Coordinates of C-alpha atoms in Angstrom, one line a residue:
M1 CA 11.2 -11.1 1.5
A2 CA 7.9 -9.5 1.5
K3 CA 7.7 -5.8 2.5
S4 CA 4.8 -4.9 4.7
L5 CA 3.0 -1.8 5.8
A6 CA 0.2 -2.1 8.4
T7 CA -1.9 1.0 9.1
L8 CA -5.0 1.8 11.0
D9 CA -7.9 3.1 8.8
T10 CA -9.5 5.6 11.2
A11 CA -12.2 6.4 8.8
S12 CA -13.5 2.8 9.2
G13 CA -13.4 2.7 12.9
G14 CA -9.8 1.7 13.5
R15 CA -9.8 -1.1 11.0
V16 CA -6.3 -2.7 10.3
I17 CA -5.1 -2.7 6.6
A18 CA -2.2 -4.9 5.6
G19 CA 0.0 -3.5 2.8
L20 CA 2.3 -6.2 1.3
G21 CA 5.0 -6.0 -1.4
S22 CA 7.3 -8.5 -2.8
G23 CA 10.4 -6.3 -2.3
W24 CA 13.0 -5.1 -4.7
S25 CA 16.5 -5.5 -3.1
L26 CA 18.7 -8.3 -4.3
D27 CA 20.9 -7.8 -1.2
E28 CA 18.0 -8.2 1.1
Y29 CA 16.9 -11.4 -0.5
A30 CA 20.4 -12.8 -0.4
A31 CA 20.8 -11.8 3.3
V32 CA 17.5 -13.5 4.4
G33 CA 18.0 -16.6 2.2
V34 CA 14.4 -17.7 2.2
R35 CA 14.0 -18.2 -1.6
P36 CA 15.8 -16.8 -4.6
F37 CA 14.9 -13.3 -5.8
A38 CA 13.4 -14.7 -9.0
E39 CA 10.8 -16.6 -6.9
R40 CA 9.5 -13.5 -5.0
G41 CA 6.1 -13.7 -6.8
K42 CA 5.5 -17.3 -5.7
V43 CA 6.6 -16.3 -2.1
M44 CA 4.0 -13.5 -2.2
D45 CA 1.3 -16.0 -3.2
E46 CA 2.2 -18.1 -0.2
V47 CA 2.2 -15.1 2.1
F48 CA -1.3 -14.3 1.0
E49 CA -2.5 -17.9 1.8
V50 CA -0.7 -18.1 5.1
C51 CA -2.1 -14.7 6.3
R52 CA -5.6 -15.7 5.5
A53 CA -5.1 -19.1 7.1
V54 CA -3.9 -17.8 10.4
W55 CA -6.4 -15.0 10.5
G56 CA -9.2 -17.5 9.9
P57 CA -10.9 -20.1 12.1
D58 CA -9.0 -22.6 14.2
P59 CA -7.6 -25.1 13.9
V60 CA -5.2 -23.6 11.3
L61 CA -3.7 -26.1 8.9
Y62 CA -1.3 -25.1 6.1
D63 CA 0.7 -28.1 5.0
D64 CA 1.6 -27.6 1.3
G65 CA 3.7 -24.4 1.5
R66 CA 7.2 -24.2 0.0
I67 CA 8.5 -22.0 2.9
T68 CA 5.7 -22.4 5.5
R69 CA 4.1 -25.4 7.1
I70 CA 1.6 -25.2 9.8
A71 CA 0.3 -28.4 11.5
S72 CA -3.1 -28.3 13.0
A73 CA -2.8 -25.5 15.5
V74 CA -4.6 -22.8 17.4
V75 CA -3.4 -19.4 16.5
G76 CA -4.5 -16.3 18.3
P77 CA -5.5 -13.6 18.9
K78 CA -7.8 -13.5 15.8
P79 CA -8.6 -10.1 14.1
A80 CA -12.0 -8.7 15.1
R81 CA -12.9 -8.3 11.4
P82 CA -11.3 -9.4 8.1
I83 CA -8.0 -7.6 7.3
P84 CA -7.9 -6.4 3.7
I85 CA -4.6 -7.1 1.9
L86 CA -3.4 -4.3 -0.5
V87 CA -0.4 -4.6 -2.8
P88 CA 1.5 -1.9 -4.9
A89 CA 1.4 -3.8 -8.2
N90 CA 2.9 -2.0 -11.2
S91 CA 3.8 -4.8 -13.6
P92 CA 1.5 -7.1 -15.6
R93 CA 2.3 -10.1 -13.6
A94 CA 1.9 -8.3 -10.3
M95 CA -1.4 -6.8 -11.4
R96 CA -2.7 -10.3 -12.2
R97 CA -1.6 -11.4 -8.7
L98 CA -3.5 -8.5 -7.2
V99 CA -6.7 -9.1 -9.2
D100 CA -6.6 -12.9 -8.4
H101 CA -5.6 -12.8 -4.6
A102 CA -5.6 -9.4 -3.0
D103 CA -8.2 -7.0 -1.9
G104 CA -6.9 -3.8 -3.3
W105 CA -4.2 -1.6 -4.8
L106 CA -1.6 0.4 -2.9
P107 CA 0.3 2.4 -5.5
Y108 CA 2.9 5.1 -4.8
A109 CA 2.0 8.6 -6.0
D110 CA 4.5 8.9 -8.7
G111 CA 2.4 11.1 -10.9
P112 CA -1.4 11.5 -11.6
E113 CA -1.0 10.3 -15.2
Q114 CA 0.9 7.1 -14.2
V115 CA -1.6 6.4 -11.3
A116 CA -4.6 6.9 -13.6
Q117 CA -3.1 4.7 -16.3
G118 CA -2.4 1.9 -13.7
W119 CA -5.9 2.1 -12.3
R120 CA -7.4 1.8 -15.8
Q121 CA -5.3 -1.3 -16.4
L122 CA -6.3 -2.8 -13.2
Q123 CA -10.0 -2.3 -13.8
D124 CA -9.7 -3.8 -17.3
L125 CA -7.8 -6.7 -16.0
A126 CA -10.4 -7.3 -13.3
A127 CA -13.2 -7.4 -15.9
E128 CA -11.2 -9.7 -18.1
R129 CA -10.5 -12.2 -15.3
G130 CA -14.0 -12.1 -14.0
R131 CA -13.4 -10.4 -10.7
T132 CA -16.7 -9.3 -9.1
R133 CA -15.3 -8.1 -5.8
P134 CA -14.5 -4.3 -5.8
L135 CA -10.9 -3.2 -5.8
R136 CA -10.1 -0.9 -3.0
T137 CA -7.5 1.8 -3.7
V138 CA -5.1 3.5 -1.2
V139 CA -2.5 5.8 -2.8
R140 CA 0.7 6.2 -0.7
V141 CA 2.2 9.7 -0.6
N142 CA 5.7 10.3 1.0
P143 CA 5.9 14.1 1.2
D144 CA 9.1 16.0 1.8
Y145 CA 7.4 18.2 4.4
T146 CA 8.9 21.5 5.5
A147 CA 7.3 24.0 8.0
K148 CA 7.9 26.9 5.7
R149 CA 6.6 27.1 2.1
H150 CA 9.1 26.0 -0.5
E151 CA 9.9 28.7 -3.0
G152 CA 11.6 28.4 -6.3
P153 CA 11.3 26.5 -9.6
D154 CA 13.2 23.4 -8.2
R155 CA 10.2 22.3 -6.1
R156 CA 9.4 18.6 -6.5
P157 CA 5.8 17.2 -6.2
F158 CA 4.8 16.9 -2.5
Q159 CA 7.7 19.1 -1.4
G160 CA 7.0 22.0 1.0
D161 CA 4.5 23.0 3.5
V162 CA 1.1 21.4 4.2
E163 CA -0.7 23.7 1.7
Q164 CA 1.6 22.7 -1.1
I165 CA 1.3 19.1 -0.3
V166 CA -2.5 19.2 -0.4
T167 CA -2.4 21.2 -3.6
D168 CA -0.3 18.4 -5.2
L169 CA -2.8 15.9 -3.9
M170 CA -5.6 17.7 -5.7
A171 CA -4.2 16.5 -9.1
Y172 CA -5.2 13.0 -8.2
A173 CA -8.8 13.9 -7.2
E174 CA -10.5 13.1 -10.5
I175 CA -9.0 9.6 -10.9
G176 CA -11.7 8.0 -8.8
L177 CA -9.6 6.6 -5.9
D178 CA -10.8 5.7 -2.5
E179 CA -8.2 6.9 0.0
F180 CA -4.7 8.5 0.3
L181 CA -2.1 7.5 2.9
V182 CA 0.1 10.6 3.5
D183 CA 3.1 9.2 5.4
V184 CA 4.8 12.1 7.3
S185 CA 6.4 9.7 9.9
W186 CA 9.8 9.9 8.3
V187 CA 10.0 13.7 8.2
A188 CA 8.7 14.4 11.7
R189 CA 11.3 15.0 14.4
D190 CA 9.2 13.5 17.2
A191 CA 5.8 12.1 18.0
E192 CA 4.3 15.5 18.8
E193 CA 5.4 17.0 15.5
L194 CA 4.0 13.8 13.7
K195 CA 0.7 14.2 15.4
D196 CA 0.5 17.9 14.6
V197 CA 1.5 17.7 11.0
A198 CA -0.8 14.8 10.4
A199 CA -3.7 16.6 11.9
E200 CA -2.9 19.7 9.8
V201 CA -2.7 17.7 6.5
Y202 CA -6.0 15.9 7.3
A203 CA -7.8 19.2 8.1
T204 CA -6.4 21.0 5.0
A205 CA -7.3 18.1 2.8
R206 CA -10.8 17.8 4.1
A207 CA -11.2 21.6 3.6
A208 CA -10.1 21.2 0.0
G209 CA -12.8 18.6 -0.7
F210 CA -11.1 15.3 0.0

């Protein structure tokens, strides 16, 4: 069962980005019963193909899938422009899949050293496999936002107020990544707080040089 994250890239005029992952939960795969957990990589390959087929010109025809079959059909509405597919690959096999089939990388911000190492591995793999298209990078950050500054030695990365979150973000600035997705939706109490915190994070990050 593929995990998905669709966002609007406001910096590119409201462009939609599709973030896809193969999932990790054995229970979820068992509950859905589409294919065995061990085949999740092959399922992802098919998801890439199906997405590009239905987003492409009509008639859509996809008749050799293991879990999806589309007879000649008209599928709409179509996207106004191509939708880039990003995946959070962090294993050699997943990285090969990304280089061969996806448009970019969507890693989790689990430490600047880890992200930098993964980015170097991806670049080396892309050169090795002859990829000429650029790899887009969007780093996902799930901050533990609090309105007041978090004090004390027990503070975790991206825990605290907006200033602390942006300070932690600065550690990734020299890696050479394209964008950051700071997801504050799960810590906001309502839509108004979500809008206000997101605007404050954006303004503070821009002021810091991002």
